[in-house]
Amino acid sequence: MVYGYIRVSTKDQNEDRQMIAMKELSIPDKNIFMDKQSGKDFDRPQYRKMVRKLKKDDLLYVKSIDRLGRNYEEILEQWRILTKDKGIDIVVMDMPLLDTRRGKDLMGTFLSDIVLQVLSFVAENERTNIKQRQAEGIAAAKAKGVRFGRPPKPLPENFYQVYQQWKAGKITGVAAARACGMPMSTFRYQAEIYEKAKML
């Protein structure tokens, strides 16, 4: 049996390029498995489902090594499980050297292993670099005053009036929070911010 595996990192990414490549190989739809999930590990539902179906001498196509995964050690471990334990062949379409059908002799296996290790390292290295660039970009943006996450909800119009009553001991914190239509923890948090602002 011939199978194809497709992975995109997020639900917004487009899998068309990988899907077209699989269709050109005439892989049946039922044998194409796709995950829309990060490649940081192999805990992906469709990948797991596909591995359970794979039998000895089956053939698996992936478009590129980073579609299989991005974690160097885990790619090598999965490759070993699929080729040695399961006894299937793998073809990485963008890298003809990674075709386990060829060179079943010792030299062919040796070359395939070296190429796989280098490419796996490159894939993980790129993932590390992306994460570092993201962290640096976020830090630079924060330094410029850019805020991340949802914008804070505006305080209810009666907040300051209710706050004064609560502070004067005329109403309880629970009653104050209810009057402002917010949880008690949020009311206390906003009161704390207000008090700090008054001290500036």
Tab-separated table of N, CA, C and O in Angstrom, residues 46-166:
chain	number	residue	atom	x	y	z
A	46	GLN	N	-3.580	12.326	13.310
A	46	GLN	CA	-3.579	11.663	12.004
A	46	GLN	C	-2.288	10.884	11.767
A	46	GLN	O	-2.291	9.815	11.160
A	47	TYR	N	-1.181	11.419	12.255
A	47	TYR	CA	0.095	10.705	12.123
A	47	TYR	C	0.011	9.373	12.873
A	47	TYR	O	0.382	8.330	12.346
A	48	ARG	N	-0.500	9.430	14.116
A	48	ARG	CA	-0.638	8.209	14.926
A	48	ARG	C	-1.555	7.185	14.241
A	48	ARG	O	-1.275	5.986	14.230
A	49	LYS	N	-2.654	7.684	13.686
A	49	LYS	CA	-3.613	6.808	12.991
A	49	LYS	C	-2.942	6.127	11.797
A	49	LYS	O	-3.124	4.933	11.552
A	50	MET	N	-2.156	6.913	11.041
A	50	MET	CA	-1.472	6.368	9.868
A	50	MET	C	-0.457	5.295	10.276
A	50	MET	O	-0.404	4.218	9.662
A	51	VAL	N	0.331	5.566	11.310
A	51	VAL	CA	1.361	4.613	11.748
A	51	VAL	C	0.720	3.281	12.141
A	51	VAL	O	1.267	2.214	11.847
A	52	ARG	N	-0.463	3.358	12.773
A	52	ARG	CA	-1.163	2.103	13.144
A	52	ARG	C	-1.549	1.290	11.909
A	52	ARG	O	-1.592	0.067	11.958
A	53	LYS	N	-1.817	1.968	10.782
A	53	LYS	CA	-2.242	1.271	9.557
A	53	LYS	C	-1.071	0.687	8.774
A	53	LYS	O	-1.238	-0.281	8.023
A	54	LEU	N	0.105	1.307	8.912
A	54	LEU	CA	1.256	0.899	8.099
A	54	LEU	C	1.660	-0.548	8.371
A	54	LEU	O	1.758	-0.975	9.514
A	55	LYS	N	1.899	-1.278	7.275
A	55	LYS	CA	2.338	-2.680	7.365
A	55	LYS	C	3.673	-2.832	6.632
A	55	LYS	O	4.058	-1.981	5.833
A	56	LYS	N	4.329	-3.921	6.886
A	56	LYS	CA	5.621	-4.209	6.256
A	56	LYS	C	5.521	-4.065	4.727
A	56	LYS	O	4.535	-4.498	4.130
A	57	ASP	N	6.543	-3.441	4.144
A	57	ASP	CA	6.656	-3.202	2.695
A	57	ASP	C	5.712	-2.124	2.162
A	57	ASP	O	5.645	-1.919	0.944
A	58	ASP	N	4.953	-1.460	3.018
A	58	ASP	CA	4.182	-0.297	2.570
A	58	ASP	C	5.155	0.825	2.220
A	58	ASP	O	6.327	0.809	2.625
A	59	LEU	N	4.650	1.820	1.496
A	59	LEU	CA	5.482	2.940	1.051
A	59	LEU	C	4.848	4.251	1.523
A	59	LEU	O	3.658	4.476	1.306
A	60	LEU	N	5.646	5.093	2.184
A	60	LEU	CA	5.153	6.373	2.700
A	60	LEU	C	5.875	7.535	2.005
A	60	LEU	O	7.103	7.559	1.958
A	61	TYR	N	5.081	8.473	1.487
A	61	TYR	CA	5.630	9.685	0.877
A	61	TYR	C	5.410	10.877	1.797
A	61	TYR	O	4.319	11.055	2.336
A	62	VAL	N	6.459	11.699	1.949
A	62	VAL	CA	6.315	13.025	2.578
A	62	VAL	C	6.995	14.024	1.651
A	62	VAL	O	7.962	13.685	0.972
A	63	LYS	N	6.451	15.252	1.605
A	63	LYS	CA	6.982	16.256	0.664
A	63	LYS	C	8.388	16.684	1.041
A	63	LYS	O	9.270	16.785	0.194
A	64	SER	N	8.616	16.970	2.328
A	64	SER	CA	9.951	17.361	2.781
A	64	SER	C	10.136	16.893	4.216
A	64	SER	O	9.162	16.610	4.916
A	65	ILE	N	11.391	16.809	4.648
A	65	ILE	CA	11.681	16.241	5.968
A	65	ILE	C	11.036	17.043	7.092
A	65	ILE	O	10.603	16.488	8.100
A	66	ASP	N	10.913	18.368	6.920
A	66	ASP	CA	10.316	19.163	8.006
A	66	ASP	C	8.804	18.978	8.091
A	66	ASP	O	8.175	19.378	9.064
A	67	ARG	N	8.179	18.364	7.068
A	67	ARG	CA	6.741	18.026	7.162
A	67	ARG	C	6.566	16.821	8.083
A	67	ARG	O	5.525	16.659	8.713
A	68	LEU	N	7.587	15.967	8.126
A	68	LEU	CA	7.530	14.826	9.041
A	68	LEU	C	7.637	15.330	10.474
A	68	LEU	O	6.881	14.929	11.352
A	69	GLY	N	8.562	16.253	10.717
A	69	GLY	CA	8.726	16.828	12.052
A	69	GLY	C	9.844	17.838	12.083
A	69	GLY	O	10.540	18.034	11.091
A	70	ARG	N	10.025	18.476	13.247
A	70	ARG	CA	11.072	19.486	13.380
A	70	ARG	C	12.025	19.205	14.542
A	70	ARG	O	12.939	19.969	14.776
A	71	ASN	N	11.765	18.135	15.274
A	71	ASN	CA	12.631	17.801	16.399
A	71	ASN	C	13.641	16.743	15.944
A	71	ASN	O	13.282	15.620	15.600
A	72	TYR	N	14.915	17.124	15.929
A	72	TYR	CA	16.007	16.304	15.405
A	72	TYR	C	15.981	14.868	15.938
A	72	TYR	O	15.928	13.913	15.171
A	73	GLU	N	15.990	14.727	17.260
A	73	GLU	CA	16.057	13.386	17.846
A	73	GLU	C	14.790	12.586	17.539
A	73	GLU	O	14.863	11.386	17.276
A	74	GLU	N	13.628	13.257	17.565
A	74	GLU	CA	12.372	12.528	17.342
A	74	GLU	C	12.216	12.105	15.882
A	74	GLU	O	11.647	11.056	15.601
A	75	ILE	N	12.715	12.929	14.933
A	75	ILE	CA	12.654	12.528	13.520
A	75	ILE	C	13.462	11.247	13.335
A	75	ILE	O	13.003	10.287	12.713
A	76	LEU	N	14.680	11.231	13.881
A	76	LEU	CA	15.543	10.042	13.748
A	76	LEU	C	14.887	8.822	14.394
A	76	LEU	O	14.937	7.721	13.839
A	77	GLU	N	14.251	9.022	15.547
A	77	GLU	CA	13.580	7.921	16.253
A	77	GLU	C	12.399	7.391	15.443
A	77	GLU	O	12.234	6.172	15.276
A	78	GLN	N	11.578	8.299	14.894
A	78	GLN	CA	10.434	7.879	14.082
A	78	GLN	C	10.893	7.175	12.814
A	78	GLN	O	10.308	6.177	12.393
A	79	TRP	N	11.935	7.719	12.192
A	79	TRP	CA	12.488	7.096	10.974
A	79	TRP	C	12.908	5.658	11.270
A	79	TRP	O	12.627	4.746	10.497
A	80	ARG	N	13.581	5.452	12.418
A	80	ARG	CA	14.023	4.112	12.804
A	80	ARG	C	12.819	3.195	13.030
A	80	ARG	O	12.790	2.060	12.555
A	81	ILE	N	11.787	3.702	13.737
A	81	ILE	CA	10.587	2.900	14.005
A	81	ILE	C	9.922	2.481	12.693
A	81	ILE	O	9.566	1.313	12.504
A	82	LEU	N	9.768	3.453	11.777
A	82	LEU	CA	9.064	3.174	10.520
A	82	LEU	C	9.845	2.228	9.617
A	82	LEU	O	9.288	1.287	9.050
A	83	THR	N	11.147	2.489	9.469
A	83	THR	CA	11.926	1.688	8.504
A	83	THR	C	12.427	0.372	9.088
A	83	THR	O	12.392	-0.656	8.418
A	84	LYS	N	12.878	0.393	10.342
A	84	LYS	CA	13.452	-0.829	10.935
A	84	LYS	C	12.371	-1.692	11.600
A	84	LYS	O	12.262	-2.875	11.327
A	85	ASP	N	11.576	-1.084	12.497
A	85	ASP	CA	10.581	-1.878	13.242
A	85	ASP	C	9.382	-2.246	12.371
A	85	ASP	O	8.944	-3.398	12.360
A	86	LYS	N	8.844	-1.260	11.641
A	86	LYS	CA	7.651	-1.508	10.817
A	86	LYS	C	8.013	-2.120	9.466
A	86	LYS	O	7.165	-2.735	8.815
A	87	GLY	N	9.246	-1.867	9.013
A	87	GLY	CA	9.687	-2.439	7.729
A	87	GLY	C	9.075	-1.776	6.510
A	87	GLY	O	8.857	-2.413	5.477
A	88	ILE	N	8.776	-0.464	6.621
A	88	ILE	CA	8.216	0.248	5.463
A	88	ILE	C	9.308	1.064	4.776
A	88	ILE	O	10.390	1.261	5.326
A	89	ASP	N	9.018	1.523	3.578
A	89	ASP	CA	9.923	2.419	2.861
A	89	ASP	C	9.392	3.839	2.952
A	89	ASP	O	8.175	4.059	2.966
A	90	ILE	N	10.313	4.809	3.005
A	90	ILE	CA	9.939	6.223	3.056
A	90	ILE	C	10.616	6.950	1.903
A	90	ILE	O	11.802	6.720	1.623
A	91	VAL	N	9.852	7.823	1.247
A	91	VAL	CA	10.397	8.686	0.198
A	91	VAL	C	10.136	10.134	0.593
A	91	VAL	O	8.990	10.517	0.822
A	92	VAL	N	11.226	10.914	0.705
A	92	VAL	CA	11.104	12.357	0.939
A	92	VAL	C	11.227	13.009	-0.442
A	92	VAL	O	12.299	13.008	-1.044
A	93	MET	N	10.105	13.534	-0.948
A	93	MET	CA	10.016	13.951	-2.345
A	93	MET	C	10.988	15.065	-2.728
A	93	MET	O	11.509	15.085	-3.836
A	94	ASP	N	11.222	16.005	-1.805
A	94	ASP	CA	12.133	17.111	-2.108
A	94	ASP	C	13.601	16.740	-1.952
A	94	ASP	O	14.475	17.573	-2.190
A	95	MET	N	13.882	15.508	-1.530
A	95	MET	CA	15.260	15.086	-1.304
A	95	MET	C	15.437	13.651	-1.804
A	95	MET	O	15.268	12.703	-1.053
A	96	PRO	N	15.757	13.485	-3.104
A	96	PRO	CA	15.848	12.142	-3.697
A	96	PRO	C	16.788	11.182	-2.956
A	96	PRO	O	16.594	9.966	-3.006
A	97	LEU	N	17.790	11.720	-2.260
A	97	LEU	CA	18.700	10.839	-1.516
A	97	LEU	C	17.987	10.131	-0.366
A	97	LEU	O	18.425	9.073	0.084
A	98	LEU	N	16.884	10.734	0.103
A	98	LEU	CA	16.122	10.103	1.184
A	98	LEU	C	14.992	9.271	0.593
A	98	LEU	O	13.820	9.614	0.651
A	99	ASP	N	15.378	8.172	0.009
A	99	ASP	CA	14.448	7.216	-0.596
A	99	ASP	C	14.947	5.833	-0.194
A	99	ASP	O	15.935	5.335	-0.750
A	100	THR	N	14.305	5.228	0.805
A	100	THR	CA	14.822	3.970	1.364
A	100	THR	C	14.658	2.778	0.421
A	100	THR	O	15.163	1.703	0.708
A	101	ARG	N	13.956	2.990	-0.718
A	101	ARG	CA	13.837	1.889	-1.691
A	101	ARG	C	15.158	1.673	-2.405
A	101	ARG	O	15.438	0.593	-2.908
A	102	ARG	N	15.953	2.745	-2.479
A	102	ARG	CA	17.251	2.670	-3.169
A	102	ARG	C	18.348	2.290	-2.194
A	102	ARG	O	18.281	2.609	-1.020
A	103	GLY	N	19.363	1.704	-2.721
A	103	GLY	CA	20.560	1.434	-1.925
A	103	GLY	C	20.278	0.699	-0.641
A	103	GLY	O	20.546	1.196	0.450
A	104	LYS	N	19.723	-0.500	-0.759
A	104	LYS	CA	19.428	-1.283	0.439
A	104	LYS	C	20.713	-1.899	1.011
A	104	LYS	O	20.699	-2.467	2.099
A	105	ASP	N	21.809	-1.779	0.246
A	105	ASP	CA	23.081	-2.306	0.751
A	105	ASP	C	23.610	-1.400	1.864
A	105	ASP	O	23.042	-0.358	2.170
A	106	LEU	N	24.731	-1.801	2.436
A	106	LEU	CA	25.299	-1.084	3.572
A	106	LEU	C	25.651	0.358	3.223
A	106	LEU	O	25.348	1.282	3.989
A	107	MET	N	26.254	0.586	2.046
A	107	MET	CA	26.651	1.935	1.639
A	107	MET	C	25.421	2.826	1.436
A	107	MET	O	25.403	3.983	1.865
A	108	GLY	N	24.390	2.287	0.801
A	108	GLY	CA	23.162	3.059	0.573
A	108	GLY	C	22.512	3.457	1.880
A	108	GLY	O	22.083	4.606	2.057
A	109	THR	N	22.442	2.507	2.819
A	109	THR	CA	21.847	2.779	4.133
A	109	THR	C	22.672	3.817	4.882
A	109	THR	O	22.127	4.732	5.511
A	110	PHE	N	24.008	3.689	4.789
A	110	PHE	CA	24.916	4.618	5.462
A	110	PHE	C	24.716	6.036	4.935
A	110	PHE	O	24.581	6.984	5.714
A	111	LEU	N	24.660	6.184	3.598
A	111	LEU	CA	24.463	7.515	2.999
A	111	LEU	C	23.112	8.105	3.389
A	111	LEU	O	23.007	9.278	3.731
A	112	SER	N	22.083	7.261	3.340
A	112	SER	CA	20.735	7.706	3.701
A	112	SER	C	20.704	8.199	5.149
A	112	SER	O	20.120	9.235	5.454
A	113	ASP	N	21.377	7.457	6.045
A	113	ASP	CA	21.409	7.837	7.460
A	113	ASP	C	22.113	9.172	7.672
A	113	ASP	O	21.661	10.011	8.456
A	114	ILE	N	23.231	9.378	6.945
A	114	ILE	CA	23.980	10.637	7.079
A	114	ILE	C	23.127	11.808	6.602
A	114	ILE	O	23.016	12.837	7.277
A	115	VAL	N	22.509	11.657	5.416
A	115	VAL	CA	21.667	12.735	4.866
A	115	VAL	C	20.524	13.040	5.813
A	115	VAL	O	20.208	14.207	6.091
A	116	LEU	N	19.882	11.993	6.348
A	116	LEU	CA	18.771	12.171	7.270
A	116	LEU	C	19.215	12.941	8.514
A	116	LEU	O	18.538	13.872	8.946
A	117	GLN	N	20.352	12.575	9.069
A	117	GLN	CA	20.836	13.253	10.275
A	117	GLN	C	21.119	14.725	10.004
A	117	GLN	O	20.758	15.591	10.801
A	118	VAL	N	21.752	15.014	8.870
A	118	VAL	CA	22.058	16.411	8.519
A	118	VAL	C	20.764	17.205	8.339
A	118	VAL	O	20.601	18.299	8.897
A	119	LEU	N	19.814	16.655	7.576
A	119	LEU	CA	18.565	17.370	7.308
A	119	LEU	C	17.726	17.546	8.575
A	119	LEU	O	17.100	18.583	8.773
A	120	SER	N	17.724	16.535	9.418
A	120	SER	CA	16.977	16.626	10.675
A	120	SER	C	17.563	17.731	11.547
A	120	SER	O	16.834	18.518	12.154
A	121	PHE	N	18.892	17.792	11.569
A	121	PHE	CA	19.567	18.833	12.344
A	121	PHE	C	19.219	20.215	11.795
A	121	PHE	O	18.918	21.142	12.551
A	122	VAL	N	19.223	20.346	10.464
A	122	VAL	CA	18.901	21.626	9.820
A	122	VAL	C	17.462	22.032	10.163
A	122	VAL	O	17.191	23.191	10.482
A	123	ALA	N	16.533	21.068	10.103
A	123	ALA	CA	15.122	21.356	10.393
A	123	ALA	C	14.957	21.852	11.829
A	123	ALA	O	14.264	22.835	12.089
A	124	GLU	N	15.622	21.178	12.780
A	124	GLU	CA	15.488	21.605	14.178
A	124	GLU	C	16.188	22.939	14.406
A	124	GLU	O	15.698	23.795	15.141
A	125	ASN	N	17.345	23.115	13.756
A	125	ASN	CA	18.089	24.364	13.901
A	125	ASN	C	17.256	25.548	13.427
A	125	ASN	O	17.227	26.610	14.054
A	126	GLU	N	16.537	25.346	12.321
A	126	GLU	CA	15.685	26.404	11.777
A	126	GLU	C	14.549	26.713	12.746
A	126	GLU	O	14.195	27.867	12.969
A	127	ARG	N	13.979	25.671	13.359
A	127	ARG	CA	12.900	25.866	14.336
A	127	ARG	C	13.412	26.679	15.531
A	127	ARG	O	12.746	27.603	16.007
A	128	THR	N	14.630	26.357	16.000
A	128	THR	CA	15.233	27.096	17.118
A	128	THR	C	15.465	28.552	16.737
A	128	THR	O	15.187	29.463	17.514
A	129	ASN	N	15.957	28.765	15.510
A	129	ASN	CA	16.210	30.133	15.039
A	129	ASN	C	14.918	30.937	14.940
A	129	ASN	O	14.884	32.119	15.289
A	130	ILE	N	13.856	30.298	14.453
A	130	ILE	CA	12.556	30.978	14.323
A	130	ILE	C	12.075	31.404	15.711
A	130	ILE	O	11.632	32.534	15.906
A	131	LYS	N	12.157	30.480	16.686
A	131	LYS	CA	11.714	30.797	18.048
A	131	LYS	C	12.525	31.951	18.635
A	131	LYS	O	11.983	32.839	19.295
A	132	GLN	N	13.840	31.952	18.363
A	132	GLN	CA	14.702	33.010	18.882
A	132	GLN	C	14.349	34.350	18.240
A	132	GLN	O	14.252	35.369	18.920
A	133	ARG	N	14.114	34.319	16.913
A	133	ARG	CA	13.757	35.560	16.213
A	133	ARG	C	12.414	36.089	16.722
A	133	ARG	O	12.228	37.291	16.881
A	134	GLN	N	11.463	35.172	16.981
A	134	GLN	CA	10.161	35.584	17.513
A	134	GLN	C	10.321	36.248	18.878
A	134	GLN	O	9.747	37.295	19.140
A	135	ALA	N	11.131	35.603	19.747
A	135	ALA	CA	11.338	36.139	21.102
A	135	ALA	C	11.997	37.515	21.038
A	135	ALA	O	11.606	38.437	21.760
A	136	GLU	N	12.989	37.652	20.146
A	136	GLU	CA	13.672	38.941	20.006
A	136	GLU	C	12.710	40.002	19.464
A	136	GLU	O	12.738	41.155	19.897
A	137	GLY	N	11.867	39.610	18.511
A	137	GLY	CA	10.892	40.540	17.927
A	137	GLY	C	9.882	41.000	18.959
A	137	GLY	O	9.544	42.187	19.030
A	138	ILE	N	9.408	40.062	19.784
A	138	ILE	CA	8.436	40.397	20.836
A	138	ILE	C	9.072	41.329	21.863
A	138	ILE	O	8.479	42.320	22.273
A	139	ALA	N	10.326	41.011	22.261
A	139	ALA	CA	11.024	41.850	23.245
A	139	ALA	C	11.215	43.265	22.702
A	139	ALA	O	11.011	44.251	23.422
A	140	ALA	N	11.596	43.379	21.415
A	140	ALA	CA	11.797	44.698	20.796
A	140	ALA	C	10.486	45.470	20.732
A	140	ALA	O	10.441	46.672	21.000
A	141	ALA	N	9.402	44.771	20.382
A	141	ALA	CA	8.089	45.423	20.293
A	141	ALA	C	7.629	45.899	21.666
A	141	ALA	O	7.120	47.010	21.815
A	142	LYS	N	7.836	45.052	22.702
A	142	LYS	CA	7.444	45.441	24.067
A	142	LYS	C	8.237	46.659	24.526
A	142	LYS	O	7.706	47.531	25.206
A	143	ALA	N	9.530	46.705	24.145
A	143	ALA	CA	10.380	47.845	24.512
A	143	ALA	C	9.863	49.137	23.881
A	143	ALA	O	10.046	50.225	24.425
A	144	LYS	N	9.197	48.994	22.728
A	144	LYS	CA	8.626	50.171	22.052
A	144	LYS	C	7.219	50.478	22.542
A	144	LYS	O	6.561	51.376	22.023
A	145	GLY	N	6.732	49.690	23.499
A	145	GLY	CA	5.409	49.963	24.070
A	145	GLY	C	4.270	49.229	23.390
A	145	GLY	O	3.101	49.493	23.678
A	146	VAL	N	4.592	48.309	22.486
A	146	VAL	CA	3.525	47.539	21.822
A	146	VAL	C	2.944	46.553	22.830
A	146	VAL	O	3.681	45.852	23.515
A	147	ARG	N	1.617	46.526	22.921
A	147	ARG	CA	0.945	45.599	23.845
A	147	ARG	C	0.482	44.359	23.092
A	147	ARG	O	0.003	44.457	21.982
A	148	PHE	N	0.612	43.200	23.741
A	148	PHE	CA	0.164	41.944	23.145
A	148	PHE	C	-1.065	41.434	23.879
A	148	PHE	O	-1.328	41.818	25.009
A	149	GLY	N	-1.799	40.572	23.208
A	149	GLY	CA	-3.016	40.021	23.811
A	149	GLY	C	-4.212	40.916	23.539
A	149	GLY	O	-4.135	41.907	22.817
A	150	ARG	N	-5.340	40.531	24.117
A	150	ARG	CA	-6.567	41.298	23.910
A	150	ARG	C	-6.486	42.647	24.601
A	150	ARG	O	-5.924	42.736	25.696
A	151	PRO	N	-7.042	43.680	23.980
A	151	PRO	CA	-7.039	44.977	24.667
A	151	PRO	C	-7.898	44.892	25.924
A	151	PRO	O	-8.913	44.184	25.939
A	152	PRO	N	-7.467	45.563	27.010
A	152	PRO	CA	-8.255	45.477	28.246
A	152	PRO	C	-9.651	46.065	28.066
A	152	PRO	O	-9.833	47.039	27.343
A	153	LYS	N	-10.637	45.414	28.727
A	153	LYS	CA	-12.010	45.929	28.652
A	153	LYS	C	-12.098	47.234	29.433
A	153	LYS	O	-11.475	47.355	30.493
A	154	PRO	N	-12.840	48.204	28.915
A	154	PRO	CA	-12.974	49.464	29.669
A	154	PRO	C	-13.713	49.211	30.986
A	154	PRO	O	-14.574	48.335	31.071
A	155	LEU	N	-13.366	49.997	31.982
A	155	LEU	CA	-14.034	49.856	33.282
A	155	LEU	C	-15.470	50.359	33.176
A	155	LEU	O	-15.736	51.298	32.417
A	156	PRO	N	-16.389	49.773	33.947
A	156	PRO	CA	-17.769	50.281	33.916
A	156	PRO	C	-17.810	51.727	34.440
A	156	PRO	O	-16.971	52.121	35.256
A	157	GLU	N	-18.769	52.479	33.951
A	157	GLU	CA	-18.861	53.907	34.299
A	157	GLU	C	-18.977	54.141	35.799
A	157	GLU	O	-18.510	55.148	36.326
A	158	ASN	N	-19.594	53.217	36.505
A	158	ASN	CA	-19.818	53.407	37.945
A	158	ASN	C	-18.641	52.914	38.804
A	158	ASN	O	-18.728	52.921	40.034
A	159	PHE	N	-17.550	52.470	38.173
A	159	PHE	CA	-16.454	51.845	38.933
A	159	PHE	C	-15.927	52.759	40.040
A	159	PHE	O	-15.788	52.345	41.200
A	160	TYR	N	-15.590	54.012	39.700
A	160	TYR	CA	-14.953	54.911	40.679
A	160	TYR	C	-15.897	55.239	41.844
A	160	TYR	O	-15.479	55.289	42.997
A	161	GLN	N	-17.162	55.395	41.530
A	161	GLN	CA	-18.165	55.668	42.565
A	161	GLN	C	-18.283	54.462	43.503
A	161	GLN	O	-18.275	54.609	44.728
A	162	VAL	N	-18.373	53.263	42.899
A	162	VAL	CA	-18.485	52.026	43.689
A	162	VAL	C	-17.203	51.817	44.505
A	162	VAL	O	-17.239	51.433	45.670
A	163	TYR	N	-16.069	52.080	43.874
A	163	TYR	CA	-14.769	51.932	44.545
A	163	TYR	C	-14.734	52.794	45.815
A	163	TYR	O	-14.307	52.336	46.876
A	164	GLN	N	-15.190	54.062	45.698
A	164	GLN	CA	-15.174	54.990	46.847
A	164	GLN	C	-16.045	54.442	47.978
A	164	GLN	O	-15.659	54.480	49.157
A	165	GLN	N	-17.228	53.905	47.623
A	165	GLN	CA	-18.135	53.345	48.638
A	165	GLN	C	-17.486	52.148	49.333
A	165	GLN	O	-17.571	51.998	50.549
A	166	TRP	N	-16.848	51.309	48.535
A	166	TRP	CA	-16.179	50.115	49.083
A	166	TRP	C	-15.014	50.531	49.984
A	166	TRP	O	-14.848	50.001	51.082
